[in-house]
Coordinates of C-alpha atoms and ligand atoms in Angstrom, one line a residue:
M1 CA 0.0 0.0 0.0
A2 CA 1.4 3.4 -1.0
D3 CA 2.6 5.6 1.8
L4 CA 1.6 9.2 1.1
T5 CA 3.5 10.6 4.0
S6 CA 5.3 13.8 3.1
D7 CA 8.5 15.2 4.6
F8 CA 9.0 18.7 3.1
L9 CA 12.0 20.5 4.6
G10 CA 11.6 18.2 7.7
I11 CA 8.0 19.3 8.0
K12 CA 5.9 16.1 8.2
S13 CA 2.4 15.8 6.9
P14 CA 0.2 12.7 6.3
N15 CA 0.0 13.6 2.6
P16 CA 1.6 16.1 0.2
F17 CA -1.6 18.1 -0.3
W18 CA -1.5 21.5 1.4
L19 CA -4.0 24.3 1.1
A20 CA -2.4 27.4 -0.3
S21 CA -2.6 30.7 1.5
A22 CA -6.0 32.2 0.5
P23 CA -9.6 32.3 1.8
P24 CA -9.8 28.5 2.6
T25 CA -7.0 29.1 5.2
D26 CA -8.3 32.5 6.5
K27 CA -9.3 31.4 10.0
E28 CA -9.4 28.7 12.6
Y29 CA -12.9 27.5 11.6
N30 CA -11.8 26.8 8.0
V31 CA -8.5 25.3 8.9
R32 CA -10.0 22.9 11.5
R33 CA -12.6 21.8 8.9
A34 CA -9.9 21.4 6.3
F35 CA -7.8 19.2 8.6
E36 CA -10.9 17.1 9.4
A37 CA -11.5 16.7 5.7
G38 CA -7.9 15.3 5.3
W39 CA -5.6 18.1 4.1
G40 CA -2.0 17.4 5.0
G41 CA -1.2 21.0 5.7
V42 CA -2.2 24.6 5.3
V43 CA -0.4 27.8 4.5
W44 CA -2.4 30.3 6.6
K45 CA -3.9 33.3 4.7
T46 CA -1.1 36.0 4.5
L47 CA -0.5 37.9 7.7
G48 CA 0.4 41.6 7.5
A49 CA 2.2 44.0 9.9
E50 CA 0.4 45.6 12.8
G51 CA -0.9 49.0 11.7
P52 CA -3.7 50.5 9.7
P53 CA -6.2 47.8 9.0
V54 CA -6.3 46.1 5.6
V55 CA -9.7 46.9 4.0
N56 CA -11.1 44.8 1.1
V57 CA -13.6 46.0 -1.5
N58 CA -17.2 45.6 -0.6
G59 CA -18.2 44.5 -4.1
P60 CA -17.4 41.5 -6.1
R61 CA -13.8 40.4 -5.7
Y62 CA -13.8 37.6 -8.2
G63 CA -14.2 37.2 -12.0
A64 CA -14.1 33.9 -13.9
I65 CA -13.5 32.2 -17.2
Y66 CA -15.7 29.2 -17.9
G67 CA -15.6 26.2 -20.2
A68 CA -18.6 25.4 -22.5
D69 CA -20.1 23.3 -19.6
R70 CA -19.7 26.3 -17.2
R71 CA -16.9 24.5 -15.5
L72 CA -14.7 27.1 -13.9
L73 CA -11.4 27.2 -15.7
G74 CA -9.8 30.4 -14.4
L75 CA -10.5 32.6 -11.4
N76 CA -9.5 36.2 -11.0
N77 CA -9.4 37.9 -7.6
I78 CA -8.8 41.4 -6.3
E79 CA -8.6 40.3 -2.6
L80 CA -5.9 41.6 -0.4
I81 CA -4.0 39.8 2.4
T82 CA -5.9 39.0 5.6
D83 CA -8.1 41.8 6.9
R84 CA -8.3 40.2 10.3
P85 CA -6.2 41.4 13.2
L86 CA -2.7 39.9 13.5
E87 CA -3.2 38.9 17.1
T88 CA -6.4 37.0 16.3
N89 CA -4.7 35.1 13.5
L90 CA -1.7 34.3 15.7
E91 CA -3.9 33.0 18.6
E92 CA -5.9 30.8 16.2
M93 CA -2.8 29.4 14.6
A94 CA -1.3 28.4 17.9
R95 CA -4.5 26.7 19.0
V96 CA -4.9 24.8 15.7
K97 CA -1.3 23.7 15.6
A98 CA -1.6 22.4 19.2
D99 CA -4.6 20.4 18.3
Y100 CA -3.2 19.0 15.0
P101 CA 0.4 18.4 15.6
D102 CA 0.7 15.9 12.8
R103 CA -0.4 18.5 10.1
A104 CA 1.8 21.1 8.6
L105 CA 0.9 24.7 9.4
I106 CA 2.8 27.4 7.7
A107 CA 2.5 31.1 8.3
S108 CA 2.4 33.3 5.1
I109 CA 3.8 36.7 5.8
M110 CA 3.8 40.0 3.9
V111 CA 5.1 43.1 5.7
P112 CA 6.9 46.2 4.4
C113 CA 10.3 45.7 2.8
D114 CA 12.3 46.9 5.8
E115 CA 14.3 44.9 8.3
A116 CA 12.5 46.3 11.4
S117 CA 9.1 45.1 10.1
W118 CA 10.3 41.5 9.5
K119 CA 12.3 41.5 12.8
A120 CA 9.1 42.5 14.6
I121 CA 6.8 39.9 13.3
L122 CA 9.0 36.8 13.1
P123 CA 9.3 36.1 16.9
R124 CA 5.5 36.5 17.2
V125 CA 5.0 33.9 14.4
A126 CA 7.5 31.6 16.0
E127 CA 5.5 31.6 19.3
T128 CA 2.6 30.0 17.5
N129 CA 4.7 26.9 16.9
A130 CA 4.0 27.1 13.2
D131 CA 6.2 24.7 11.2
G132 CA 7.6 27.4 9.0
I133 CA 6.9 30.6 7.1
E134 CA 6.2 31.4 3.5
L135 CA 7.2 34.9 2.3
N136 CA 4.4 36.2 0.1
F137 CA 6.4 38.0 -2.6
G138 CA 3.7 37.4 -5.1
C139 CA 0.4 39.2 -4.6
P140 CA 0.0 41.2 -7.9
H141 CA -2.6 43.7 -6.7
G142 CA -3.3 46.1 -3.9
M143 CA -0.2 45.3 -1.8
S144 CA 2.3 45.7 -4.7
E145 CA 1.2 49.3 -5.0
R146 CA 2.3 49.7 -1.4
G147 CA 5.8 48.2 -2.1
M148 CA 5.0 44.7 -0.9
G149 CA 4.1 41.4 -2.6
A150 CA 4.9 41.3 -6.3
A151 CA 6.8 44.6 -5.9
V152 CA 9.4 42.7 -3.9
G153 CA 9.1 39.5 -5.9
Q154 CA 10.0 41.3 -9.1
V155 CA 13.3 42.5 -7.8
P156 CA 15.7 39.6 -7.1
E157 CA 18.0 41.8 -4.9
Y158 CA 15.0 42.5 -2.6
I159 CA 14.1 38.8 -2.5
E160 CA 17.6 37.9 -1.4
M161 CA 17.7 40.7 1.2
V162 CA 14.4 39.9 2.8
T163 CA 15.1 36.1 2.8
R164 CA 18.4 36.8 4.6
W165 CA 16.5 38.8 7.3
C166 CA 14.1 35.9 7.7
K167 CA 16.8 33.4 8.0
Q168 CA 18.5 35.6 10.6
Y169 CA 15.5 36.2 12.8
Y170 CA 13.6 32.9 12.4
D171 CA 15.0 29.4 12.9
R172 CA 12.4 27.3 11.1
P173 CA 12.1 26.6 7.4
V174 CA 11.6 29.7 5.2
I175 CA 9.7 29.2 1.9
V176 CA 9.8 32.0 -0.7
K177 CA 6.6 32.2 -2.7
L178 CA 7.4 33.5 -6.2
T179 CA 5.3 35.6 -8.5
P180 CA 4.8 34.5 -12.1
N181 CA 4.6 38.2 -13.1
I182 CA 8.2 38.3 -14.3
T183 CA 10.1 37.5 -17.4
D184 CA 12.3 34.6 -16.2
V185 CA 11.4 32.8 -13.0
R186 CA 14.9 31.5 -12.6
Y187 CA 16.3 34.8 -11.4
P188 CA 14.0 35.2 -8.4
A189 CA 14.4 31.6 -7.6
R190 CA 18.2 32.0 -7.6
A191 CA 17.9 35.1 -5.4
A192 CA 15.8 33.1 -2.9
K193 CA 18.4 30.4 -2.8
N194 CA 21.2 32.9 -2.4
G195 CA 19.4 34.5 0.5
G196 CA 19.3 31.1 2.2
A197 CA 15.7 30.0 1.4
D198 CA 14.9 26.5 2.4
A199 CA 12.5 26.2 -0.5
V200 CA 10.5 28.1 -3.1
S201 CA 6.8 27.8 -3.7
L202 CA 5.1 28.8 -7.0
I203 CA 3.1 30.2 -8.5
N204 CA 1.2 33.0 -7.0
T205 CA -1.5 34.5 -9.2
I206 CA -1.0 36.0 -12.7
S207 CA -2.0 39.7 -13.3
S208 CA -5.1 39.6 -15.3
I209 CA -8.3 41.2 -16.5
T210 CA -10.8 38.4 -17.1
S211 CA -13.6 40.4 -18.9
V212 CA -15.0 43.8 -19.8
N213 CA -18.6 44.7 -19.5
L214 CA -19.6 46.0 -22.9
D215 CA -22.5 48.1 -21.5
S216 CA -20.6 49.9 -18.7
F217 CA -17.2 49.4 -20.3
S218 CA -15.9 48.5 -16.9
P219 CA -13.5 45.6 -16.3
E220 CA -15.0 42.8 -14.2
P221 CA -15.2 42.4 -11.3
S222 CA -16.6 45.9 -11.3
I223 CA -16.6 48.1 -8.2
D224 CA -19.0 51.0 -8.8
G225 CA -18.1 51.2 -12.5
K226 CA -14.3 50.7 -12.2
G227 CA -12.2 47.6 -12.2
S228 CA -8.6 46.8 -11.4
H229 CA -6.3 44.0 -12.6
G230 CA -6.6 41.0 -10.4
G231 CA -4.7 37.7 -9.8
Y232 CA -5.5 34.8 -12.1
C233 CA -5.5 31.2 -10.9
G234 CA -7.3 27.9 -11.4
P235 CA -6.9 25.1 -14.0
A236 CA -6.1 27.7 -16.8
V237 CA -2.7 28.6 -15.1
K238 CA -1.5 25.1 -14.6
P239 CA 0.6 24.9 -17.8
I240 CA 2.4 28.2 -16.9
A241 CA 3.0 27.1 -13.4
M242 CA 4.4 23.7 -14.4
N243 CA 6.8 25.3 -16.8
M244 CA 8.1 27.6 -14.1
V245 CA 8.5 24.7 -11.7
A246 CA 10.4 22.7 -14.3
E247 CA 12.6 25.7 -15.2
I248 CA 13.7 26.0 -11.5
A249 CA 14.1 22.2 -11.1
R250 CA 16.4 21.9 -14.0
D251 CA 18.4 25.1 -13.5
A252 CA 21.9 24.2 -12.5
E253 CA 22.0 27.1 -10.0
T254 CA 18.8 26.1 -8.2
H255 CA 19.0 22.3 -8.8
G256 CA 18.1 20.5 -5.6
L257 CA 16.3 23.5 -4.1
P258 CA 13.0 22.1 -2.8
I259 CA 9.9 23.3 -4.5
S260 CA 6.2 23.5 -3.4
G261 CA 4.1 23.3 -6.6
I262 CA 1.0 25.6 -6.9
G263 CA -1.3 26.5 -9.8
G264 CA -4.5 25.0 -11.0
I265 CA -4.1 21.7 -9.2
T266 CA -7.5 20.1 -9.2
T267 CA -6.9 16.3 -9.4
W268 CA -4.4 13.8 -8.1
R269 CA -3.1 13.6 -11.6
D270 CA -2.3 17.4 -11.6
A271 CA -0.5 16.9 -8.4
A272 CA 1.5 13.9 -9.6
E273 CA 2.5 15.9 -12.7
F274 CA 3.8 18.8 -10.6
M275 CA 5.7 16.4 -8.4
A276 CA 7.2 14.5 -11.4
L277 CA 8.5 18.0 -12.5
G278 CA 10.3 18.4 -9.2
A279 CA 7.7 19.6 -6.7
G280 CA 8.2 17.9 -3.3
N281 CA 4.6 18.7 -2.4
V282 CA 1.7 20.8 -3.7
Q283 CA -0.6 23.5 -2.7
V284 CA -4.2 24.0 -3.7
C285 CA -6.5 27.0 -3.6
T286 CA -9.1 27.3 -6.5
A287 CA -10.1 23.6 -6.5
A288 CA -11.0 23.8 -2.8
M289 CA -12.9 27.1 -3.4
T290 CA -14.8 25.5 -6.3
Y291 CA -15.5 22.0 -5.0
G292 CA -15.1 22.2 -1.2
F293 CA -12.6 20.7 1.2
R294 CA -13.6 17.1 0.5
I295 CA -11.9 17.2 -2.8
V296 CA -8.7 16.2 -1.0
Q297 CA -10.1 12.7 -0.5
E298 CA -10.2 12.2 -4.3
M299 CA -6.6 13.4 -4.5
I300 CA -5.5 11.0 -1.7
S301 CA -7.3 7.9 -3.1
G302 CA -6.3 8.7 -6.7
L303 CA -2.6 9.3 -6.0
S304 CA -2.5 6.3 -3.7
Q305 CA -4.1 4.0 -6.3
W306 CA -1.7 5.3 -9.1
M307 CA 1.3 4.7 -6.9
D308 CA 0.1 1.2 -6.1
E309 CA -0.3 0.5 -9.8
K310 CA 3.2 1.8 -10.5
G311 CA 4.8 0.0 -7.6
Y312 CA 5.8 3.3 -5.9
T313 CA 5.8 2.9 -2.1
S314 CA 6.7 6.5 -1.2
I315 CA 6.2 9.9 -3.0
D316 CA 10.0 10.3 -3.2
D317 CA 9.9 7.4 -5.7
F318 CA 8.5 9.7 -8.4
V319 CA 9.3 13.3 -7.4
G320 CA 11.5 14.8 -10.1
M321 CA 11.2 11.8 -12.4
A322 CA 10.2 14.0 -15.4
V323 CA 12.9 16.6 -14.9
P324 CA 15.5 14.9 -17.0
N325 CA 13.0 14.7 -19.9
V326 CA 12.4 18.5 -20.0
T327 CA 15.0 19.8 -22.4
D328 CA 15.7 22.7 -24.7
W329 CA 14.3 22.5 -28.2
Q330 CA 17.6 21.9 -29.9
Y331 CA 17.9 18.6 -28.2
L332 CA 14.6 17.2 -29.5
N333 CA 15.1 14.1 -31.7
L334 CA 14.4 15.2 -35.3
N335 CA 14.8 11.5 -36.4
Y336 CA 11.6 10.8 -34.5
V337 CA 8.7 10.7 -37.1
A338 CA 5.0 10.2 -36.4
K339 CA 1.9 10.3 -38.5
A340 CA -1.7 11.0 -37.6
K341 CA -4.1 8.0 -37.7
I342 CA -7.8 8.3 -37.7
D343 CA -9.9 5.5 -36.1
Q344 CA -12.7 5.2 -38.6
D345 CA -15.0 3.3 -36.2
A346 CA -14.7 6.1 -33.6
C347 CA -15.0 9.0 -36.1
I348 CA -18.3 10.9 -36.0
K349 CA -17.6 12.5 -39.4
C350 CA -17.8 16.1 -38.0
G351 CA -14.9 17.2 -40.2
R352 CA -13.2 19.4 -37.7
C353 CA -9.8 17.7 -38.3
Y354 CA -10.2 18.3 -42.0
A355 CA -11.2 22.0 -41.6
A356 CA -8.3 22.6 -39.2
C357 CA -5.7 20.8 -41.3
E358 CA -7.0 22.1 -44.7
D359 CA -7.4 25.7 -43.7
T360 CA -4.6 26.2 -41.2
S361 CA -2.1 23.4 -41.3
H362 CA -0.6 21.1 -43.9
Q363 CA -3.5 20.0 -46.1
A364 CA -2.8 16.4 -44.9
I365 CA -6.3 15.1 -44.4
W366 CA -8.5 14.0 -47.3
M367 CA -12.3 14.2 -47.2
K368 CA -13.5 11.3 -49.3
E369 CA -16.9 10.2 -50.5
G370 CA -19.3 9.8 -47.6
R371 CA -17.3 12.1 -45.3
V372 CA -14.6 9.6 -44.7
F373 CA -11.5 11.4 -43.4
E374 CA -8.1 9.9 -44.2
V375 CA -4.6 11.1 -43.5
N376 CA -2.2 11.7 -46.4
D377 CA 1.1 10.5 -44.9
A378 CA 3.1 12.4 -47.6
E379 CA 1.9 15.7 -46.2
C380 CA 1.4 15.0 -42.5
V381 CA 4.0 16.6 -40.3
A382 CA 2.4 15.1 -37.1
C383 CA 1.7 18.6 -35.8
N384 CA -1.1 17.2 -33.6
L385 CA -3.7 19.9 -34.4
C386 CA -6.2 17.3 -35.6
V387 CA -5.8 15.4 -32.3
E388 CA -6.4 18.6 -30.4
V389 CA -9.5 19.7 -32.2
C390 CA -11.2 16.3 -32.6
P391 CA -14.2 16.1 -30.2
V392 CA -13.8 12.3 -29.8
E393 CA -11.1 11.5 -27.3
G394 CA -8.7 8.8 -28.7
C395 CA -10.2 8.9 -32.2
I396 CA -7.1 10.4 -33.8
S397 CA -3.7 9.4 -32.6
M398 CA -0.1 10.0 -33.5
E399 CA 1.6 6.8 -34.5
P400 CA 5.4 6.7 -34.6
M401 CA 6.8 5.3 -37.8
E402 CA 8.8 2.1 -37.6
I403 CA 12.6 2.3 -37.6
G404 CA 13.7 1.6 -41.2
Q405 CA 10.5 2.9 -42.8
T406 CA 10.8 5.7 -45.3
D407 CA 8.9 8.9 -44.5
P408 CA 6.9 9.6 -47.7
R409 CA 7.0 13.3 -46.8
T410 CA 10.7 13.7 -46.7
G411 CA 12.0 10.6 -48.4
R412 CA 14.2 10.0 -45.3
V413 CA 14.5 6.7 -43.6
V414 CA 13.5 6.7 -40.0
V415 CA 16.5 5.9 -37.9
E416 CA 16.8 5.4 -34.2
E417 CA 19.3 7.9 -32.6
Y418 CA 17.8 8.6 -29.3
A419 CA 21.0 7.9 -27.3
N420 CA 23.4 10.3 -29.1
W421 CA 21.0 12.7 -30.6
T422 CA 22.8 15.8 -29.3
S423 CA 25.9 15.0 -31.3
H424 CA 24.2 13.2 -34.2
P425 CA 25.0 14.7 -37.6
N426 CA 21.3 14.9 -38.5
N427 CA 20.8 17.2 -35.6
P428 CA 20.9 20.7 -37.0
M429 CA 22.2 22.2 -33.8
S430 CA 25.2 19.8 -33.7
R431 CA 25.9 20.6 -37.4
A432 CA 25.7 24.3 -36.6
A433 CA 28.3 23.8 -33.9
E434 CA 30.7 22.2 -36.3
Ligands
FMN1 C1 -9.1 34.8 -3.4 C2 -7.7 34.5 -3.4 C3 -6.9 35.0 -2.4 C4 -5.5 34.7 -2.3 N1 -4.8 35.3 -1.3 C5 -3.5 34.9 -1.2 C6 -2.8 35.4 -0.1 O1 -3.3 36.0 0.8 N2 -1.5 35.0 0.0 C7 -0.9 34.3 -1.0 O2 0.3 34.0 -0.9 N3 -1.6 33.8 -2.1 C8 -2.9 34.1 -2.2 N4 -3.6 33.6 -3.2 C9 -2.9 32.8 -4.2 C10 -3.0 31.3 -3.9 O3 -2.4 31.0 -2.7 C11 -2.4 30.5 -5.1 O4 -1.0 30.8 -5.2 C12 -3.0 30.7 -6.4 O5 -4.4 30.9 -6.3 C13 -2.7 29.6 -7.4 O6 -3.3 28.4 -7.0 P1 -4.7 27.8 -7.5 O7 -4.6 27.8 -9.0 O8 -4.8 26.4 -6.9 O9 -5.7 28.7 -7.0 C14 -5.0 33.9 -3.3 C15 -5.8 33.3 -4.3 C16 -7.1 33.6 -4.3 C17 -8.0 33.0 -5.4

């Protein structure tokens, strides 16, 4: 039976599923219910410094993008960090941690970018017995205008400096939460590592405007006729988040730096994919907000069943397994040749593959008598567009050509050169280097 126990930076939790810092972790009531539902850990909703209260908008704070079935694909929010008093949060955290010693409880923090502010809050957080802290350098709205959140996360020097302060004034693990609103995520990750971070977590939300009301011409969510960019999350951001996780996992300068993966995780499979790309655990926000806390049970049973099927006994058996397979384009094997194949029994004759290929790709699908669609191997470049637009899952597949077969499109014989592809003469990059 698979063991889902997670040890992230020495922080133990019964499973690798943590709730990300957000409304689901905003207060004791929520976190207790989350732990009862089975979540392995939580990152408490971001705490701010003592001072003028944080005031949220009193109108809609969310906007959304839906699929055709009104399934929520992307969520946009203009919420700030916690608007509850610091002392109340700290008291609640201490109580919850005492009652759930086997669960991970991390304090997310965002205070002004000066040493005194961090020095003041860290001992108070330590008193709660939280297992570690997460530095919120990611919030793209509201706080960044005040020199916090993404305003810090976009400047590697600030990340390094603040991380150093935290390592100096706090003796438990420090996780640096990264913003995706940058050009190259490796730089902030390197800065976090240089500052002594024990791990990075990513991604926070992506700056976004999800829609514009064409009567009032106000971006949504609209507050009295005006809107502001928000932070985008949910299933739509998963591909962006996974790429950023992989970039950090395979960067020589941050290789080995533990990663907590966040962004659109909704199913056990999403979690396993992040973990295969190098995340030691995962955090979830939108899925819990959409489906409720019990969704973690699906994640636990799904991951456990998959691990049993694969013969993995612990999560360490597959964390990072996909990292060596993420490469730069020039190392892709150009001797690998595939062709589209249409399963005529499954085909519903809608013609979408034909329209896509004929109008926008390589004119490699014939429409024959009786709306029979067939692939012309001599034109097919295996681009995969027909697979992506086909409404019947599995109807069109990409079949690799056999070694030794001649590709009718290029006239070249398909050869197997997986092992030494980088230096193979057919590799244009190796030829360019000659
Ligand atoms: C309404 C809302 C509030 C959030 N508040 C915070 C916050 O206070 N601190 C923080 O670090 N991240 C915050 N986040 C970002 C999430 O922790 C998470 O990084 C992001 O939503 C991506 O994960 P997801 O796709 O699973 O939602 C918030 C997200 C949402 C939707």
